[in-house]
mmCIF file of C-alpha atoms and ligand atoms in Angstrom:
data_model
loop_
_atom_site.group_PDB
_atom_site.id
_atom_site.type_symbol
_atom_site.label_atom_id
_atom_site.label_comp_id
_atom_site.label_asym_id
_atom_site.label_seq_id
_atom_site.Cartn_x
_atom_site.Cartn_y
_atom_site.Cartn_z
ATOM 1 C CA MET D 1 90.907 -65.829 11.893
ATOM 2 C CA THR D 2 90.276 -65.112 15.555
ATOM 3 C CA SER D 3 89.806 -61.531 16.693
ATOM 4 C CA THR D 4 92.925 -59.426 17.145
ATOM 5 C CA SER D 5 93.316 -55.870 18.349
ATOM 6 C CA ASN D 6 93.755 -54.491 14.808
ATOM 7 C CA SER D 7 91.085 -56.437 12.899
ATOM 8 C CA THR D 8 87.344 -56.789 13.201
ATOM 9 C CA PRO D 9 86.570 -59.585 15.652
ATOM 10 C CA THR D 10 84.667 -62.544 14.242
ATOM 11 C CA PHE D 11 82.398 -65.054 15.907
ATOM 12 C CA ALA D 12 81.783 -68.581 14.632
ATOM 13 C CA VAL D 13 79.356 -71.324 15.625
ATOM 14 C CA ILE D 14 80.600 -74.911 15.290
ATOM 15 C CA SER D 15 77.993 -77.689 15.273
ATOM 16 C CA GLY D 16 78.221 -81.136 16.858
ATOM 17 C CA GLY D 17 78.520 -82.628 13.368
ATOM 18 C CA GLN D 18 81.550 -80.464 12.609
ATOM 19 C CA VAL D 19 83.082 -81.268 16.016
ATOM 20 C CA GLN D 20 82.644 -84.994 15.495
ATOM 21 C CA HIS D 21 84.072 -84.824 11.988
ATOM 22 C CA ALA D 22 87.168 -82.982 13.264
ATOM 23 C CA LEU D 23 87.804 -85.478 16.091
ATOM 24 C CA GLN D 24 86.753 -88.851 14.694
ATOM 25 C CA GLY D 25 89.553 -91.373 14.282
ATOM 26 C CA ARG D 26 92.126 -88.994 15.796
ATOM 27 C CA GLU D 27 92.415 -90.766 19.156
ATOM 28 C CA LYS D 28 96.219 -90.848 19.235
ATOM 29 C CA GLN D 29 96.528 -87.181 18.292
ATOM 30 C CA ILE D 30 93.973 -86.146 20.913
ATOM 31 C CA VAL D 31 95.637 -88.185 23.668
ATOM 32 C CA LYS D 32 98.922 -86.486 22.764
ATOM 33 C CA LEU D 33 97.163 -83.102 22.876
ATOM 34 C CA ALA D 34 95.615 -83.946 26.279
ATOM 35 C CA GLU D 35 99.013 -85.014 27.576
ATOM 36 C CA ASP D 36 100.752 -81.846 26.330
ATOM 37 C CA THR D 37 97.972 -79.686 27.788
ATOM 38 C CA TYR D 38 98.016 -81.495 31.099
ATOM 39 C CA ARG D 39 101.805 -81.029 31.273
ATOM 40 C CA LEU D 40 101.350 -77.281 30.690
ATOM 41 C CA HIS D 41 98.778 -77.220 33.482
ATOM 42 C CA SER D 42 101.033 -79.235 35.818
ATOM 43 C CA ALA D 43 103.878 -76.795 35.062
ATOM 44 C CA GLY D 44 101.664 -73.860 36.064
ATOM 45 C CA ASP D 45 101.055 -72.447 32.558
ATOM 46 C CA SER D 46 97.287 -72.325 33.025
ATOM 47 C CA VAL D 47 94.536 -70.735 35.038
ATOM 48 C CA ASN D 48 91.949 -73.274 36.088
ATOM 49 C CA PRO D 49 89.751 -71.991 38.929
ATOM 50 C CA PRO D 50 87.271 -74.272 40.713
ATOM 51 C CA SER D 51 84.259 -75.359 38.687
ATOM 52 C CA TYR D 52 81.044 -73.597 39.648
ATOM 53 C CA PHE D 53 78.081 -75.904 40.324
ATOM 54 C CA LEU D 54 74.573 -74.540 39.706
ATOM 55 C CA ARG D 55 72.040 -76.785 41.475
ATOM 56 C CA PHE D 56 68.255 -76.551 41.752
ATOM 57 C CA ALA D 57 65.947 -77.156 44.735
ATOM 58 C CA ASP D 58 63.148 -78.277 42.396
ATOM 59 C CA ARG D 59 65.408 -80.594 40.296
ATOM 60 C CA PRO D 60 67.815 -82.108 42.837
ATOM 61 C CA THR D 61 69.402 -84.678 40.492
ATOM 62 C CA SER D 62 70.317 -82.058 37.902
ATOM 63 C CA ARG D 63 73.114 -79.515 37.706
ATOM 64 C CA ILE D 64 74.869 -77.165 35.324
ATOM 65 C CA ILE D 65 78.609 -76.673 35.781
ATOM 66 C CA ALA D 66 80.739 -73.734 34.595
ATOM 67 C CA LEU D 67 84.406 -74.479 33.918
ATOM 68 C CA PRO D 68 86.299 -71.266 33.120
ATOM 69 C CA ALA D 69 89.941 -71.719 32.184
ATOM 70 C CA SER D 70 92.978 -70.329 30.405
ATOM 71 C CA ILE D 71 95.772 -72.327 28.830
ATOM 72 C CA GLY D 72 99.182 -71.070 27.705
ATOM 73 C CA GLY D 73 101.901 -72.732 25.630
ATOM 74 C CA GLN D 74 101.291 -72.805 21.873
ATOM 75 C CA ILE D 75 97.526 -73.046 22.388
ATOM 76 C CA LYS D 76 97.025 -69.744 24.206
ATOM 77 C CA VAL D 77 93.293 -69.499 24.568
ATOM 78 C CA ASP D 78 90.825 -68.608 27.305
ATOM 79 C CA GLY D 79 87.223 -69.704 27.626
ATOM 80 C CA ILE D 80 84.490 -71.499 29.484
ATOM 81 C CA LYS D 81 82.593 -74.765 29.227
ATOM 82 C CA TRP D 82 78.980 -74.661 30.385
ATOM 83 C CA ILE D 83 77.761 -78.213 30.803
ATOM 84 C CA SER D 84 74.389 -79.512 32.007
ATOM 85 C CA SER D 85 73.772 -82.893 33.577
ATOM 86 C CA PHE D 86 70.106 -83.877 33.591
ATOM 87 C CA PRO D 87 70.102 -87.653 34.282
ATOM 88 C CA GLU D 88 66.345 -87.995 33.634
ATOM 89 C CA ASN D 89 66.997 -87.073 29.994
ATOM 90 C CA VAL D 90 68.209 -90.614 29.322
ATOM 91 C CA ALA D 91 64.786 -92.208 29.945
ATOM 92 C CA ALA D 92 63.315 -89.626 27.567
ATOM 93 C CA GLY D 93 65.773 -90.639 24.845
ATOM 94 C CA LEU D 94 68.140 -87.652 25.186
ATOM 95 C CA PRO D 95 71.760 -87.770 26.374
ATOM 96 C CA ARG D 96 72.296 -86.833 30.026
ATOM 97 C CA ALA D 97 74.852 -84.124 29.313
ATOM 98 C CA SER D 98 74.638 -81.155 26.954
ATOM 99 C CA ALA D 99 77.203 -78.402 26.652
ATOM 100 C CA VAL D 100 78.649 -75.425 24.863
ATOM 101 C CA LEU D 101 82.221 -74.183 24.901
ATOM 102 C CA ILE D 102 83.089 -70.531 24.375
ATOM 103 C CA LEU D 103 86.629 -69.702 23.205
ATOM 104 C CA ASN D 104 88.027 -66.242 23.963
ATOM 105 C CA ASP D 105 90.880 -64.587 22.092
ATOM 106 C CA HIS D 106 94.116 -64.401 24.074
ATOM 107 C CA ASP D 107 94.903 -60.780 23.070
ATOM 108 C CA THR D 108 91.513 -59.056 22.969
ATOM 109 C CA GLY D 109 89.370 -61.228 25.231
ATOM 110 C CA TYR D 110 86.728 -61.312 22.488
ATOM 111 C CA PRO D 111 84.796 -64.565 22.334
ATOM 112 C CA PHE D 112 85.465 -65.938 18.852
ATOM 113 C CA ALA D 113 83.653 -69.259 18.795
ATOM 114 C CA CYS D 114 80.828 -71.220 20.361
ATOM 115 C CA LEU D 115 81.179 -74.977 19.928
ATOM 116 C CA GLU D 116 78.827 -77.840 20.664
ATOM 117 C CA SER D 117 80.710 -79.372 23.540
ATOM 118 C CA SER D 118 79.160 -82.629 24.747
ATOM 119 C CA ILE D 119 81.410 -84.383 22.203
ATOM 120 C CA ILE D 120 84.434 -82.275 23.185
ATOM 121 C CA SER D 121 83.805 -83.029 26.859
ATOM 122 C CA ALA D 122 83.416 -86.780 26.310
ATOM 123 C CA THR D 123 86.493 -86.733 24.073
ATOM 124 C CA ARG D 124 88.778 -84.995 26.548
ATOM 125 C CA THR D 125 87.487 -87.241 29.363
ATOM 126 C CA ALA D 126 88.191 -90.366 27.334
ATOM 127 C CA ALA D 127 91.582 -89.048 26.184
ATOM 128 C CA MET D 128 92.576 -88.411 29.795
ATOM 129 C CA ALA D 129 91.360 -91.889 30.794
ATOM 130 C CA ALA D 130 93.342 -93.581 28.002
ATOM 131 C CA MET D 131 96.409 -91.542 28.878
ATOM 132 C CA ALA D 132 96.068 -92.466 32.571
ATOM 133 C CA ALA D 133 95.555 -96.164 31.750
ATOM 134 C CA ASP D 134 98.812 -96.069 29.829
ATOM 135 C CA TRP D 135 100.853 -94.216 32.464
ATOM 136 C CA PHE D 136 99.531 -96.176 35.445
ATOM 137 C CA SER D 137 100.024 -99.562 33.812
ATOM 138 C CA ARG D 138 103.707 -98.893 33.090
ATOM 139 C CA GLY D 139 104.740 -100.136 36.536
ATOM 140 C CA ARG D 140 102.492 -103.206 36.509
ATOM 141 C CA GLN D 141 101.341 -105.924 34.159
ATOM 142 C CA ARG D 142 99.342 -104.304 31.346
ATOM 143 C CA PRO D 143 95.668 -105.185 31.970
ATOM 144 C CA LYS D 144 94.097 -107.693 29.573
ATOM 145 C CA ARG D 145 90.668 -107.817 31.240
ATOM 146 C CA VAL D 146 88.741 -104.534 31.279
ATOM 147 C CA GLY D 147 85.472 -103.984 33.157
ATOM 148 C CA PHE D 148 83.080 -101.126 32.416
ATOM 149 C CA PHE D 149 80.970 -100.224 35.461
ATOM 150 C CA GLY D 150 78.140 -97.946 34.256
ATOM 151 C CA VAL D 151 77.924 -97.948 30.476
ATOM 152 C CA GLY D 152 76.538 -94.754 28.984
ATOM 153 C CA LEU D 153 78.127 -92.314 26.557
ATOM 154 C CA ILE D 154 81.311 -91.760 28.572
ATOM 155 C CA ALA D 155 82.039 -95.498 28.813
ATOM 156 C CA ARG D 156 81.576 -95.748 25.026
ATOM 157 C CA TYR D 157 84.043 -92.895 24.418
ATOM 158 C CA ILE D 158 86.575 -94.390 26.845
ATOM 159 C CA HIS D 159 86.425 -97.749 25.081
ATOM 160 C CA THR D 160 86.837 -96.002 21.718
ATOM 161 C CA PHE D 161 89.908 -94.170 23.020
ATOM 162 C CA LEU D 162 91.463 -97.287 24.571
ATOM 163 C CA LYS D 163 90.960 -99.155 21.295
ATOM 164 C CA GLY D 164 92.190 -96.176 19.258
ATOM 165 C CA THR D 165 95.396 -96.050 21.300
ATOM 166 C CA ASP D 166 96.214 -99.717 20.692
ATOM 167 C CA TRP D 167 94.803 -101.346 23.798
ATOM 168 C CA SER D 168 93.491 -104.836 23.190
ATOM 169 C CA PHE D 169 91.687 -106.986 25.698
ATOM 170 C CA ASP D 170 91.073 -110.713 26.104
ATOM 171 C CA GLU D 171 87.900 -109.999 28.073
ATOM 172 C CA ILE D 172 85.536 -107.037 28.283
ATOM 173 C CA GLY D 173 83.153 -107.045 31.250
ATOM 174 C CA VAL D 174 80.039 -104.918 31.469
ATOM 175 C CA PHE D 175 77.862 -104.032 34.449
ATOM 176 C CA ASP D 176 75.007 -101.532 34.608
ATOM 177 C CA LEU D 177 71.918 -101.215 36.764
ATOM 178 C CA LEU D 178 69.835 -100.916 33.595
ATOM 179 C CA ALA D 179 69.556 -103.858 31.203
ATOM 180 C CA ASP D 180 68.890 -101.418 28.349
ATOM 181 C CA SER D 181 72.228 -99.691 28.950
ATOM 182 C CA ALA D 182 74.116 -102.997 29.142
ATOM 183 C CA ASP D 183 72.426 -104.147 25.892
ATOM 184 C CA GLY D 184 73.160 -100.865 24.151
ATOM 185 C CA PHE D 185 76.819 -100.953 25.162
ATOM 186 C CA ARG D 186 77.145 -104.590 24.135
ATOM 187 C CA GLY D 187 75.678 -103.638 20.743
ATOM 188 C CA TYR D 188 78.257 -100.870 20.394
ATOM 189 C CA LEU D 189 81.071 -103.295 21.333
ATOM 190 C CA GLU D 190 79.807 -105.803 18.752
ATOM 191 C CA ARG D 191 79.789 -103.137 16.043
ATOM 192 C CA SER D 192 83.324 -102.142 17.054
ATOM 193 C CA GLY D 193 84.486 -105.734 16.503
ATOM 194 C CA ALA D 194 84.837 -106.782 20.156
ATOM 195 C CA ALA D 195 81.850 -109.162 20.324
ATOM 196 C CA LYS D 196 83.669 -112.385 21.258
ATOM 197 C CA GLN D 197 85.203 -111.131 24.472
ATOM 198 C CA VAL D 198 82.107 -109.493 26.012
ATOM 199 C CA THR D 199 80.490 -110.677 29.257
ATOM 200 C CA VAL D 200 77.571 -108.810 30.807
ATOM 201 C CA TYR D 201 77.697 -109.398 34.575
ATOM 202 C CA ASP D 202 74.683 -109.422 36.860
ATOM 203 C CA SER D 203 76.598 -108.164 39.873
ATOM 204 C CA ALA D 204 79.060 -105.415 40.668
ATOM 205 C CA GLU D 205 81.212 -107.869 42.623
ATOM 206 C CA LYS D 206 81.603 -110.263 39.680
ATOM 207 C CA LEU D 207 82.598 -107.443 37.326
ATOM 208 C CA ILE D 208 85.208 -106.064 39.722
ATOM 209 C CA ARG D 209 86.704 -109.452 40.586
ATOM 210 C CA SER D 210 86.947 -110.302 36.862
ATOM 211 C CA SER D 211 88.718 -107.102 35.734
ATOM 212 C CA ASP D 212 92.290 -105.807 35.955
ATOM 213 C CA LEU D 213 91.288 -102.418 34.569
ATOM 214 C CA ILE D 214 87.965 -101.062 35.869
ATOM 215 C CA VAL D 215 86.275 -97.977 34.427
ATOM 216 C CA PHE D 216 83.619 -96.380 36.629
ATOM 217 C CA ALA D 217 81.259 -94.182 34.585
ATOM 218 C CA THR D 218 77.997 -94.297 36.538
ATOM 219 C CA ILE D 219 75.924 -91.364 37.701
ATOM 220 C CA ALA D 220 76.008 -92.392 41.385
ATOM 221 C CA GLY D 221 75.822 -89.438 43.766
ATOM 222 C CA GLU D 222 77.180 -91.364 46.724
ATOM 223 C CA PRO D 223 79.321 -94.462 47.290
ATOM 224 C CA HIS D 224 77.729 -97.820 46.458
ATOM 225 C CA VAL D 225 80.867 -100.004 46.405
ATOM 226 C CA HIS D 226 82.084 -100.734 49.931
ATOM 227 C CA ASP D 227 83.760 -104.157 49.982
ATOM 228 C CA MET D 228 87.551 -103.955 49.899
ATOM 229 C CA SER D 229 87.868 -107.719 49.358
ATOM 230 C CA TRP D 230 86.496 -107.319 45.798
ATOM 231 C CA PHE D 231 89.749 -105.473 44.977
ATOM 232 C CA LYS D 232 92.204 -107.967 46.415
ATOM 233 C CA HIS D 233 93.703 -108.656 42.949
ATOM 234 C CA ASN D 234 94.971 -105.013 42.952
ATOM 235 C CA PRO D 235 93.277 -103.717 39.801
ATOM 236 C CA LEU D 236 93.841 -100.378 38.128
ATOM 237 C CA VAL D 237 90.675 -98.297 38.604
ATOM 238 C CA LEU D 238 89.716 -95.295 36.474
ATOM 239 C CA HIS D 239 87.214 -93.663 38.783
ATOM 240 C CA VAL D 240 85.808 -91.256 36.208
ATOM 241 C CA SER D 241 82.418 -90.846 37.898
ATOM 242 C CA LEU D 242 84.213 -89.919 41.149
ATOM 243 C CA ARG D 243 81.556 -90.886 43.731
ATOM 244 C CA ASP D 244 81.237 -94.677 43.479
ATOM 245 C CA LEU D 245 83.819 -95.849 46.016
ATOM 246 C CA SER D 246 83.477 -95.715 49.791
ATOM 247 C CA PRO D 247 86.143 -93.951 51.856
ATOM 248 C CA GLU D 248 87.290 -97.401 53.105
ATOM 249 C CA ILE D 249 88.156 -98.433 49.558
ATOM 250 C CA ILE D 250 89.943 -95.153 48.901
ATOM 251 C CA LEU D 251 91.900 -95.539 52.143
ATOM 252 C CA GLY D 252 92.821 -99.157 51.328
ATOM 253 C CA SER D 253 94.252 -98.214 47.907
ATOM 254 C CA THR D 254 96.922 -96.073 46.269
ATOM 255 C CA ASN D 255 95.266 -92.868 45.080
ATOM 256 C CA PHE D 256 96.097 -90.463 42.295
ATOM 257 C CA VAL D 257 94.072 -87.482 41.054
ATOM 258 C CA ASP D 258 94.456 -85.073 38.130
ATOM 259 C CA ASP D 259 94.440 -81.957 40.331
ATOM 260 C CA VAL D 260 94.306 -82.094 44.133
ATOM 261 C CA GLU D 261 92.357 -78.884 44.806
ATOM 262 C CA HIS D 262 89.791 -79.715 42.141
ATOM 263 C CA CYS D 263 89.247 -83.310 43.104
ATOM 264 C CA LEU D 264 88.950 -82.875 46.853
ATOM 265 C CA LYS D 265 85.644 -81.048 46.496
ATOM 266 C CA ALA D 266 81.964 -81.674 45.804
ATOM 267 C CA ASN D 267 81.774 -84.899 47.849
ATOM 268 C CA THR D 268 83.871 -87.001 45.516
ATOM 269 C CA SER D 269 85.080 -90.238 47.118
ATOM 270 C CA PRO D 270 88.556 -88.742 47.772
ATOM 271 C CA HIS D 271 86.829 -85.722 49.329
ATOM 272 C CA LEU D 272 84.834 -88.069 51.616
ATOM 273 C CA ALA D 273 88.093 -89.811 52.565
ATOM 274 C CA GLU D 274 89.608 -86.445 53.452
ATOM 275 C CA GLN D 275 86.555 -85.589 55.562
ATOM 276 C CA ARG D 276 86.815 -88.995 57.281
ATOM 277 C CA THR D 277 90.523 -88.767 58.126
ATOM 278 C CA GLY D 278 91.041 -85.016 58.396
ATOM 279 C CA ASN D 279 94.098 -85.224 56.132
ATOM 280 C CA ARG D 280 95.272 -85.948 52.590
ATOM 281 C CA ASP D 281 97.838 -88.589 53.476
ATOM 282 C CA PHE D 282 95.948 -91.168 51.403
ATOM 283 C CA LEU D 283 96.889 -89.286 48.201
ATOM 284 C CA GLN D 284 100.002 -90.573 46.477
ATOM 285 C CA GLY D 285 100.037 -87.599 44.107
ATOM 286 C CA THR D 286 98.774 -86.386 40.776
ATOM 287 C CA LEU D 287 99.157 -87.997 37.385
ATOM 288 C CA GLY D 288 101.471 -85.044 36.668
ATOM 289 C CA ASP D 289 103.683 -86.123 39.584
ATOM 290 C CA LEU D 290 103.855 -89.620 38.154
ATOM 291 C CA MET D 291 104.732 -88.279 34.700
ATOM 292 C CA ALA D 292 107.421 -86.062 36.203
ATOM 293 C CA GLY D 293 108.837 -89.001 38.169
ATOM 294 C CA THR D 294 108.187 -87.376 41.558
ATOM 295 C CA ALA D 295 105.592 -90.003 42.547
ATOM 296 C CA THR D 296 105.517 -93.750 41.985
ATOM 297 C CA ALA D 297 102.587 -96.120 41.573
ATOM 298 C CA PRO D 298 103.199 -99.346 43.506
ATOM 299 C CA ALA D 299 101.561 -102.459 42.046
ATOM 300 C CA ASP D 300 100.906 -104.200 45.375
ATOM 301 C CA ARG D 301 97.648 -102.372 46.141
ATOM 302 C CA PRO D 302 94.626 -101.369 44.069
ATOM 303 C CA LEU D 303 95.427 -98.136 42.216
ATOM 304 C CA ILE D 304 92.605 -95.616 41.927
ATOM 305 C CA PHE D 305 92.808 -92.640 39.588
ATOM 306 C CA SER D 306 90.068 -90.063 40.206
ATOM 307 C CA PRO D 307 90.176 -87.376 37.479
ATOM 308 C CA PHE D 308 87.997 -84.378 38.274
ATOM 309 C CA GLY D 309 88.226 -83.191 34.686
ATOM 310 C CA LEU D 310 89.960 -79.936 33.842
ATOM 311 C CA GLY D 311 88.568 -77.023 31.823
ATOM 312 C CA VAL D 312 91.974 -76.548 30.177
ATOM 313 C CA LEU D 313 91.494 -79.866 28.370
ATOM 314 C CA ASP D 314 88.145 -78.708 26.957
ATOM 315 C CA LEU D 315 89.838 -75.548 25.725
ATOM 316 C CA ALA D 316 92.670 -77.449 24.066
ATOM 317 C CA VAL D 317 90.334 -79.876 22.300
ATOM 318 C CA GLY D 318 87.956 -77.024 21.378
ATOM 319 C CA LYS D 319 90.796 -74.962 19.880
ATOM 320 C CA TYR D 320 91.978 -78.025 17.951
ATOM 321 C CA VAL D 321 88.469 -78.401 16.485
ATOM 322 C CA TYR D 322 88.295 -74.683 15.663
ATOM 323 C CA ASP D 323 91.635 -74.867 13.826
ATOM 324 C CA GLU D 324 90.590 -78.003 11.915
ATOM 325 C CA VAL D 325 87.262 -76.490 10.838
ATOM 326 C CA THR D 326 89.046 -73.278 9.822
ATOM 327 C CA ARG D 327 91.649 -75.234 7.849
ATOM 328 C CA ALA D 328 88.867 -77.080 6.018
ATOM 329 C CA GLY D 329 87.322 -73.718 5.067
ATOM 330 C CA GLU D 330 84.093 -74.666 6.816
ATOM 331 C CA LEU D 331 83.934 -72.083 9.574
ATOM 332 C CA ASN D 332 80.400 -70.785 9.966
ATOM 333 C CA VAL D 333 81.014 -67.143 10.885
ATOM 334 C CA ILE D 334 78.018 -65.190 12.157
ATOM 335 C CA GLU D 335 78.054 -61.955 10.191
ATOM 336 C CA ASP D 336 77.842 -58.739 12.188
ATOM 337 C CA PHE D 337 77.951 -60.575 15.543
ATOM 338 C CA PHE D 338 80.047 -57.839 17.128
ATOM 339 C CA HIS D 339 78.295 -54.760 15.939
ATOM 340 C CA GLU D 340 79.037 -51.764 18.162
ATOM 341 C CA LEU D 341 82.763 -51.447 17.433
ATOM 342 C CA LYS D 342 83.283 -47.676 16.971
ATOM 343 C CA ARG D 343 83.678 -45.988 20.304
ATOM 344 C CA TYR D 344 81.739 -42.857 19.432
ATOM 345 C CA GLY D 345 79.509 -44.347 16.777
HETATM 346 N N1 NAD H 1 85.636 -86.881 35.648
HETATM 347 C C1 NAD H 1 85.368 -86.352 34.472
HETATM 348 O O1 NAD H 1 86.187 -85.671 33.865
HETATM 349 C C2 NAD H 1 84.047 -86.620 33.824
HETATM 350 C C3 NAD H 1 83.748 -86.044 32.588
HETATM 351 C C4 NAD H 1 82.536 -86.342 31.966
HETATM 352 C C5 NAD H 1 81.623 -87.178 32.611
HETATM 353 N N2 NAD H 1 81.938 -87.682 33.836
HETATM 354 C C6 NAD H 1 81.004 -88.525 34.562
HETATM 355 O O2 NAD H 1 80.835 -89.740 33.860
HETATM 356 C C7 NAD H 1 79.605 -90.318 34.310
HETATM 357 C C8 NAD H 1 78.890 -91.012 33.165
HETATM 358 O O3 NAD H 1 78.418 -90.070 32.236
HETATM 359 P P1 NAD H 1 77.524 -90.539 30.989
HETATM 360 O O4 NAD H 1 77.309 -89.337 30.145
HETATM 361 O O5 NAD H 1 78.085 -91.746 30.385
HETATM 362 O O6 NAD H 1 76.150 -90.894 31.739
HETATM 363 P P2 NAD H 1 74.957 -91.802 31.204
HETATM 364 O O7 NAD H 1 73.740 -91.367 31.952
HETATM 365 O O8 NAD H 1 74.949 -91.819 29.713
HETATM 366 O O9 NAD H 1 75.361 -93.273 31.682
HETATM 367 C C9 NAD H 1 75.509 -93.621 33.028
HETATM 368 C C10 NAD H 1 75.208 -95.090 33.171
HETATM 369 O O10 NAD H 1 75.498 -95.488 34.519
HETATM 370 C C11 NAD H 1 74.495 -96.381 34.952
HETATM 371 N N3 NAD H 1 74.485 -96.370 36.408
HETATM 372 C C12 NAD H 1 74.055 -95.399 37.236
HETATM 373 N N4 NAD H 1 74.241 -95.750 38.524
HETATM 374 C C13 NAD H 1 74.802 -96.973 38.500
HETATM 375 C C14 NAD H 1 75.272 -97.866 39.512
HETATM 376 N N5 NAD H 1 75.174 -97.548 40.801
HETATM 377 N N6 NAD H 1 75.807 -99.040 39.125
HETATM 378 C C15 NAD H 1 75.908 -99.361 37.801
HETATM 379 N N7 NAD H 1 75.501 -98.558 36.807
HETATM 380 C C16 NAD H 1 74.963 -97.378 37.163
HETATM 381 C C17 NAD H 1 73.231 -95.859 34.312
HETATM 382 O O11 NAD H 1 72.217 -96.854 34.253
HETATM 383 C C18 NAD H 1 73.743 -95.431 32.933
HETATM 384 O O12 NAD H 1 73.630 -96.478 31.990
HETATM 385 C C19 NAD H 1 78.822 -89.181 34.990
HETATM 386 O O13 NAD H 1 78.874 -89.368 36.395
HETATM 387 C C20 NAD H 1 79.602 -87.950 34.636
HETATM 388 O O14 NAD H 1 79.511 -86.942 35.604
HETATM 389 C C21 NAD H 1 83.123 -87.430 34.439
#
């Protein structure tokens, strides 16, 4: 039970193991949840202020981001994701990102759970990517050749979600600057039963030219793909890492984002395109516009979807996990967490 105004508030801690158990194999359900949540957000039934970036002069490649949010509808929960990105972790054998999610009760504001959230974050990112791949391929031939550009944890989750939502591919291309990453991802693909179709490319150009659906999940801080001719076959691009494509490529393509104000910030490629042109004319709309039928996605240009990633999705997935763990009777409540509850002692 979450805290309410007439009962003693409780506080639970949910481990990564519990989160994974609640989400594993539920790709279709989670994509549906992401879609419902994103529709609520697009309809204005959310509060999703800009993410706050904490950066460090002594650790310039690292950051910690706060994503406060509130979502309405049936979910009705507030909260905040606090997520670190320390890219040097990977060489030391630790994942780049680590995170917690705090859920706050809608009626009392009391925090009622703290969840391990690197899995929740990767899950909602992959769910959004799979949902976007589906919506954006409705007006064009459904891609049969997928290319993963940058193959860490997020690429693995996106592949899992594409597969779990009935995508099948004739060819799976892989490109990464690090041979270890490409090998690791290939190993994952082999274990997932996709071994026969896999090609590891030794150049970015070859991967892009060989793929109709391209997933960018690098950690590039500034654009490193500049050549528009690589995209002349008009692929669908899920630009999840947000900073890979030069403004020229953005300007030569049809562009969609998840949320305009969020995405045109923090030197993302669409933000650089806005700085270059002084306007937002290059934006066709949001995925929400496409879903509502107020924007169309022409198939005669490359289509780039740049999702900034919304805190409301973390909340929805986090609340789903909380409910599942509660239903299973496995909620680990911290006794006496809220202690000073009588006003005058
Ligand atoms: N938009 C969103 O909602 C959202 C959400 C979560 C993560 N992300 C982003 O996804 C990206 C990937 O995250 P991750 O956890 O998988 O990281 P990771 O460190 O596990 O993997 C990144 C991989 O990209 C490779 N890489 C880096 N630069 C490259 C380049 N120029 N060309 C080719 N490969 C390159 C690295 O070698 C590494 O294997 C990050 O940028 C992260 O910020 C976006």
